[in-house]
Amino acid sequence: MLIMNEHLELLDLIVADVLKSTPTTVKFFISQHIDCVGCRLSHFCTIKDVIKTYEFDEQNFLETLSKYDIQQL
Amino acid sequence: MNLSPKDLKQVVVFQNATETELQLILKNSIIRSIEENEFFFFQGDAAEYLYILITGQAKLMQSNPSGQQVNLRTLHPWQMFGALGAVRAEAIYPATAQALEDSSALAIESGFLHKLLETSPKISFDLMTLMTSYIQEMQARYRELATERVEQRVANALIRLAGQSGIRAEKDAGIELSFSRQDVAEMTGTTLYTVSRLLSDWERKGYIKTGREKIKILKPHDLVRIAEGLEK
């Protein structure tokens, strides 16, 4: 069965943009023990990089992140 | 090359300047173009002009009496440098400015800007903002030198360079930096040998990839962990 992921567009977003445009996500990042908040390189990394680096489950991660109603910059 | 007041608005120090002030600045300045590796000014010269880089890339460096050099910062278009003379009478340049590629800069008479600062609080405040941000950056680097292991210092230098001038390469290909091992050694007050040893180690671990005059950060996360002295 083909599982469709509705939130693939979030993958290419830059972490710094997400944190800036939707500051409520800061809490989520911290709760997941992701070090991006305050990191000097966060404008080089995408959500995809975060999922890969921290070995999160892509589907679950995107599902949760999408609940924050990310504003595109 | 013809510059307009609107171009000058890109300079942090002039972002709140009035149209008349910008016109005056342009009237009292000249454009200097120099080739790669040539110099805008030398450490110890009288600071008669301050500069705004317009095209290209340059570096500010300082050397001690025995000739050992440290890189202070890399300059990009619309950044101001050599502004000491506008604030202090009879100042000398504390550092040398060398072009990293063919570059051009607007040279403004220090004495002229000094007079302008006396009448324009907004330009003065913006200059203070720029100066305090430089002081903070230097404080951070001093703290690194005094307290951090060389491994952390080198990682921090790469991250700082990435923040100032890194380019995000195509998808998944990392952050590209156009700096050599020698540049990194000069920035961190260490030897070329130490930098080479560390970079080779990180390259083996897949954190970075090095090339001629190029360093690519492949795993920013791991480099930040090293810079912050944290275990992986």
Coordinates of C-alpha atoms in Angstrom, one line a residue:
Chain A
M1 CA 0.0 0.0 0.0
L2 CA 1.3 3.4 -0.9
I3 CA 1.5 5.7 2.1
M4 CA 1.0 9.3 1.2
N5 CA 2.7 11.9 3.2
E6 CA 0.9 15.2 3.0
H7 CA 3.6 17.3 4.6
L8 CA 6.5 16.7 2.3
E9 CA 6.7 20.5 1.5
L10 CA 8.0 21.0 5.1
L11 CA 11.2 19.0 4.3
D12 CA 12.9 21.7 2.3
L13 CA 12.2 24.5 4.7
I14 CA 15.2 26.1 6.3
V15 CA 15.3 25.6 10.1
A16 CA 16.1 29.2 10.8
D17 CA 13.1 30.4 8.7
V18 CA 10.8 28.0 10.5
L19 CA 11.9 29.2 14.0
K20 CA 11.7 32.8 12.9
S21 CA 8.3 32.7 11.1
T22 CA 6.7 30.4 13.7
P23 CA 8.3 31.0 17.1
T24 CA 5.9 28.5 18.7
T25 CA 8.0 25.7 17.1
V26 CA 10.9 26.6 19.4
K27 CA 9.2 24.8 22.2
F28 CA 8.7 21.7 20.0
F29 CA 12.4 21.7 18.9
I30 CA 13.6 22.0 22.5
S31 CA 11.2 19.3 23.7
Q32 CA 12.7 16.9 21.1
H33 CA 16.2 17.8 22.3
I34 CA 17.1 19.3 18.9
D35 CA 20.0 21.8 19.2
C36 CA 18.9 24.1 16.4
V37 CA 17.5 26.8 18.6
G38 CA 20.2 29.4 18.8
C39 CA 22.6 27.5 16.6
R40 CA 24.7 29.7 14.3
L41 CA 24.3 27.3 11.4
S42 CA 20.5 26.9 11.5
H43 CA 20.1 29.0 8.4
F44 CA 22.0 26.3 6.4
C45 CA 20.0 23.3 7.5
T46 CA 16.6 22.1 6.3
I47 CA 14.0 20.2 8.2
K48 CA 15.1 17.2 6.2
D49 CA 18.6 17.6 7.6
V50 CA 17.2 17.6 11.1
I51 CA 15.3 14.4 10.6
K52 CA 18.3 12.7 9.1
T53 CA 20.8 14.0 11.8
Y54 CA 18.6 13.1 14.8
E55 CA 17.3 9.9 13.1
F56 CA 13.6 10.8 13.6
D57 CA 10.8 9.0 11.9
E58 CA 10.0 11.3 9.0
Q59 CA 6.3 10.7 8.9
N60 CA 5.8 11.3 12.7
F61 CA 8.1 14.3 12.8
L62 CA 6.3 16.0 9.8
E63 CA 2.9 15.1 11.2
T64 CA 3.7 16.9 14.6
L65 CA 5.5 19.8 13.0
S66 CA 2.6 20.4 10.6
K67 CA 0.3 21.0 13.6
Y68 CA 2.2 24.3 14.2
D69 CA 0.8 25.9 11.1
I70 CA 4.2 26.9 9.8
Q71 CA 4.1 30.3 8.1
Q72 CA 6.3 30.5 5.0
L73 CA 8.7 33.4 5.0
Chain B
M1 CA 30.9 52.8 -11.7
N2 CA 28.1 55.3 -10.6
L3 CA 26.8 55.0 -7.1
S4 CA 23.5 56.4 -6.0
P5 CA 22.3 57.4 -2.5
K6 CA 20.1 54.3 -2.6
D7 CA 23.2 52.1 -2.9
L8 CA 24.7 53.6 0.2
K9 CA 21.5 52.7 2.2
Q10 CA 22.8 49.1 2.1
V11 CA 25.7 50.2 4.4
V12 CA 24.6 49.6 8.0
V13 CA 26.1 52.8 9.2
F14 CA 24.2 54.8 6.6
Q15 CA 20.8 53.0 6.8
N16 CA 19.2 56.0 8.6
A17 CA 21.1 58.8 6.8
T18 CA 19.1 61.4 4.9
E19 CA 19.2 61.8 1.2
T20 CA 21.2 65.1 1.6
E21 CA 23.7 63.4 3.8
L22 CA 24.1 60.5 1.3
Q23 CA 24.6 62.9 -1.5
L24 CA 27.3 64.7 0.5
I25 CA 29.0 61.4 1.3
L26 CA 29.2 60.5 -2.4
K27 CA 30.5 64.0 -3.3
N28 CA 33.3 63.6 -0.8
S29 CA 34.5 60.1 -1.8
I30 CA 36.2 58.3 -4.6
I31 CA 36.1 54.7 -5.9
R32 CA 39.3 52.7 -5.6
S33 CA 39.6 49.5 -7.5
I34 CA 42.4 47.0 -6.8
E35 CA 43.4 43.6 -8.0
E36 CA 43.4 40.4 -6.0
N37 CA 46.1 40.3 -3.3
E38 CA 46.7 44.0 -3.5
F39 CA 46.1 46.3 -0.5
F40 CA 43.6 49.1 0.4
F41 CA 45.8 50.1 3.2
F42 CA 48.6 48.9 5.5
Q43 CA 48.7 48.5 9.3
G44 CA 50.4 51.7 10.6
D45 CA 49.4 54.0 7.7
A46 CA 47.7 57.2 8.6
A47 CA 43.9 56.5 8.6
E48 CA 43.0 59.3 6.1
Y49 CA 40.2 57.4 4.5
L50 CA 37.6 54.9 5.5
Y51 CA 36.3 52.4 3.0
I52 CA 33.1 50.7 2.0
L53 CA 33.6 47.6 0.0
I54 CA 31.4 47.7 -3.2
T55 CA 32.5 44.6 -5.1
G56 CA 34.7 41.6 -4.4
Q57 CA 36.0 40.4 -1.1
A58 CA 38.8 41.6 1.3
K59 CA 40.3 40.6 4.6
L60 CA 41.5 42.6 7.6
M61 CA 44.6 41.2 9.2
Q62 CA 47.1 42.3 11.8
S63 CA 50.7 41.2 12.3
N64 CA 53.0 41.3 15.3
P65 CA 56.6 42.6 15.1
S66 CA 57.9 39.2 14.2
G67 CA 55.6 39.1 11.2
Q68 CA 53.1 36.5 12.3
Q69 CA 49.7 37.3 11.0
V70 CA 46.2 36.9 12.2
N71 CA 43.0 37.4 10.2
L72 CA 40.6 39.7 12.0
R73 CA 37.6 39.5 9.7
T74 CA 36.5 38.9 6.1
L75 CA 34.8 41.9 4.4
H76 CA 31.9 41.7 2.0
P77 CA 30.2 44.3 -0.2
W78 CA 28.6 47.2 1.7
Q79 CA 30.6 46.6 4.8
M80 CA 32.6 49.6 6.2
F81 CA 36.2 49.2 7.2
G82 CA 39.1 51.4 8.4
A83 CA 36.7 53.9 10.0
L84 CA 38.9 54.6 13.0
G85 CA 40.1 57.9 11.5
A86 CA 36.6 59.3 11.4
V87 CA 36.4 59.0 15.2
R88 CA 39.9 59.7 16.4
A89 CA 42.0 62.5 15.0
E90 CA 45.4 61.4 13.7
A91 CA 44.6 57.7 13.9
I92 CA 46.6 55.0 12.2
Y93 CA 45.1 51.9 10.7
P94 CA 45.4 49.1 13.3
A95 CA 45.2 46.4 10.6
T96 CA 46.0 45.8 6.9
A97 CA 43.2 45.4 4.3
Q98 CA 44.0 43.0 1.5
A99 CA 41.7 42.1 -1.4
L100 CA 40.9 38.4 -1.7
E101 CA 39.7 38.9 -5.2
D102 CA 39.5 41.9 -7.6
S103 CA 37.6 44.4 -5.5
S104 CA 36.4 48.0 -5.5
A105 CA 35.6 50.2 -2.6
L106 CA 34.3 53.7 -1.9
A107 CA 37.0 55.7 -0.1
I108 CA 35.5 58.5 2.1
E109 CA 37.7 61.1 3.7
S110 CA 38.0 60.4 7.4
G111 CA 37.9 64.2 8.2
F112 CA 34.7 64.6 6.3
L113 CA 32.9 61.7 8.0
H114 CA 34.1 63.1 11.4
K115 CA 32.3 66.4 10.6
L116 CA 29.2 64.5 9.5
L117 CA 29.2 62.5 12.7
E118 CA 29.1 65.7 14.7
T119 CA 25.9 66.8 13.1
S120 CA 24.1 63.5 12.6
P121 CA 23.2 61.5 15.7
K122 CA 21.6 58.8 13.6
I123 CA 24.8 58.0 11.7
S124 CA 26.7 58.2 15.0
F125 CA 24.4 55.7 16.6
D126 CA 24.6 53.3 13.7
L127 CA 28.4 53.5 13.8
M128 CA 28.3 52.7 17.5
T129 CA 26.0 49.8 16.8
L130 CA 28.5 48.5 14.3
M131 CA 31.5 49.0 16.7
T132 CA 29.8 47.4 19.6
S133 CA 29.0 44.3 17.5
Y134 CA 32.7 44.1 16.5
I135 CA 33.6 44.4 20.2
Q136 CA 31.3 41.5 21.1
E137 CA 32.7 39.4 18.3
M138 CA 36.2 40.1 19.6
Q139 CA 35.2 39.3 23.1
A140 CA 33.9 36.0 22.0
R141 CA 37.1 35.2 20.2
Y142 CA 39.2 36.3 23.1
R143 CA 37.2 34.0 25.4
E144 CA 37.7 31.1 22.9
L145 CA 41.5 31.8 22.9
A146 CA 41.7 31.9 26.6
T147 CA 39.5 29.0 27.5
E148 CA 38.9 26.6 24.6
R149 CA 40.9 23.7 23.3
V150 CA 42.4 24.2 19.9
E151 CA 39.9 21.7 18.5
Q152 CA 37.0 23.9 19.6
R153 CA 38.7 27.0 18.3
V154 CA 39.2 25.6 14.9
A155 CA 35.6 24.3 14.8
N156 CA 34.4 27.8 15.9
A157 CA 36.4 29.5 13.3
L158 CA 34.8 27.3 10.6
I159 CA 31.3 28.0 11.9
R160 CA 32.1 31.8 12.1
L161 CA 33.3 31.7 8.5
A162 CA 30.2 29.8 7.5
G163 CA 28.0 32.3 9.2
Q164 CA 29.8 35.3 7.6
S165 CA 30.4 34.0 4.1
G166 CA 29.3 30.4 3.7
I167 CA 27.3 29.3 0.7
R168 CA 24.8 26.5 1.0
A169 CA 25.7 24.1 -1.8
E170 CA 23.1 22.3 -3.9
K171 CA 20.9 19.9 -2.0
D172 CA 22.7 17.7 0.6
A173 CA 26.1 18.9 -0.5
G174 CA 27.0 21.0 2.6
I175 CA 28.2 24.5 3.2
E176 CA 31.0 25.8 1.1
L177 CA 33.8 28.0 2.4
S178 CA 36.5 29.6 0.3
F179 CA 39.3 29.5 2.8
S180 CA 42.6 27.7 3.1
R181 CA 44.1 25.8 6.0
Q182 CA 46.5 28.7 6.4
D183 CA 43.6 31.2 6.7
V184 CA 42.1 29.0 9.4
A185 CA 45.5 28.8 11.2
E186 CA 45.8 32.6 11.2
M187 CA 42.3 33.0 12.5
T188 CA 42.7 30.7 15.4
G189 CA 46.3 31.5 16.5
T190 CA 47.5 28.0 15.8
T191 CA 49.9 26.4 13.4
L192 CA 49.2 25.1 9.9
Y193 CA 50.3 21.7 11.1
T194 CA 47.6 21.6 13.9
V195 CA 44.9 22.8 11.5
S196 CA 45.8 20.2 8.9
R197 CA 45.8 17.4 11.5
L198 CA 42.4 18.4 12.8
L199 CA 40.8 18.9 9.3
S200 CA 42.2 15.5 8.1
D201 CA 40.7 13.9 11.2
W202 CA 37.3 15.5 10.6
E203 CA 37.5 14.7 6.9
R204 CA 38.0 11.0 7.8
K205 CA 35.0 11.2 10.0
G206 CA 32.9 12.7 7.2
Y207 CA 32.2 16.0 8.9
I208 CA 33.9 18.1 6.2
K209 CA 35.6 17.8 2.8
T210 CA 38.6 19.8 2.0
G211 CA 40.0 21.0 -1.4
R212 CA 42.4 23.6 -2.6
E213 CA 41.5 26.8 -0.8
K214 CA 38.2 25.3 -0.1
I215 CA 36.5 23.7 2.9
K216 CA 33.0 22.2 2.7
I217 CA 31.1 21.5 5.9
L218 CA 29.1 18.3 5.3
K219 CA 27.8 17.7 8.8
P220 CA 27.2 21.1 10.5
H221 CA 25.6 19.4 13.5
D222 CA 28.8 17.5 14.4
L223 CA 31.0 20.5 13.9
V224 CA 28.8 22.6 16.2
R225 CA 29.0 19.9 18.9
I226 CA 32.8 20.1 18.7
A227 CA 32.8 23.9 18.8
E228 CA 30.6 23.9 21.9
G229 CA 32.8 21.3 23.6
L230 CA 29.9 18.8 23.8
E231 CA 30.2 15.1 23.3
K232 CA 28.5 13.7 20.2

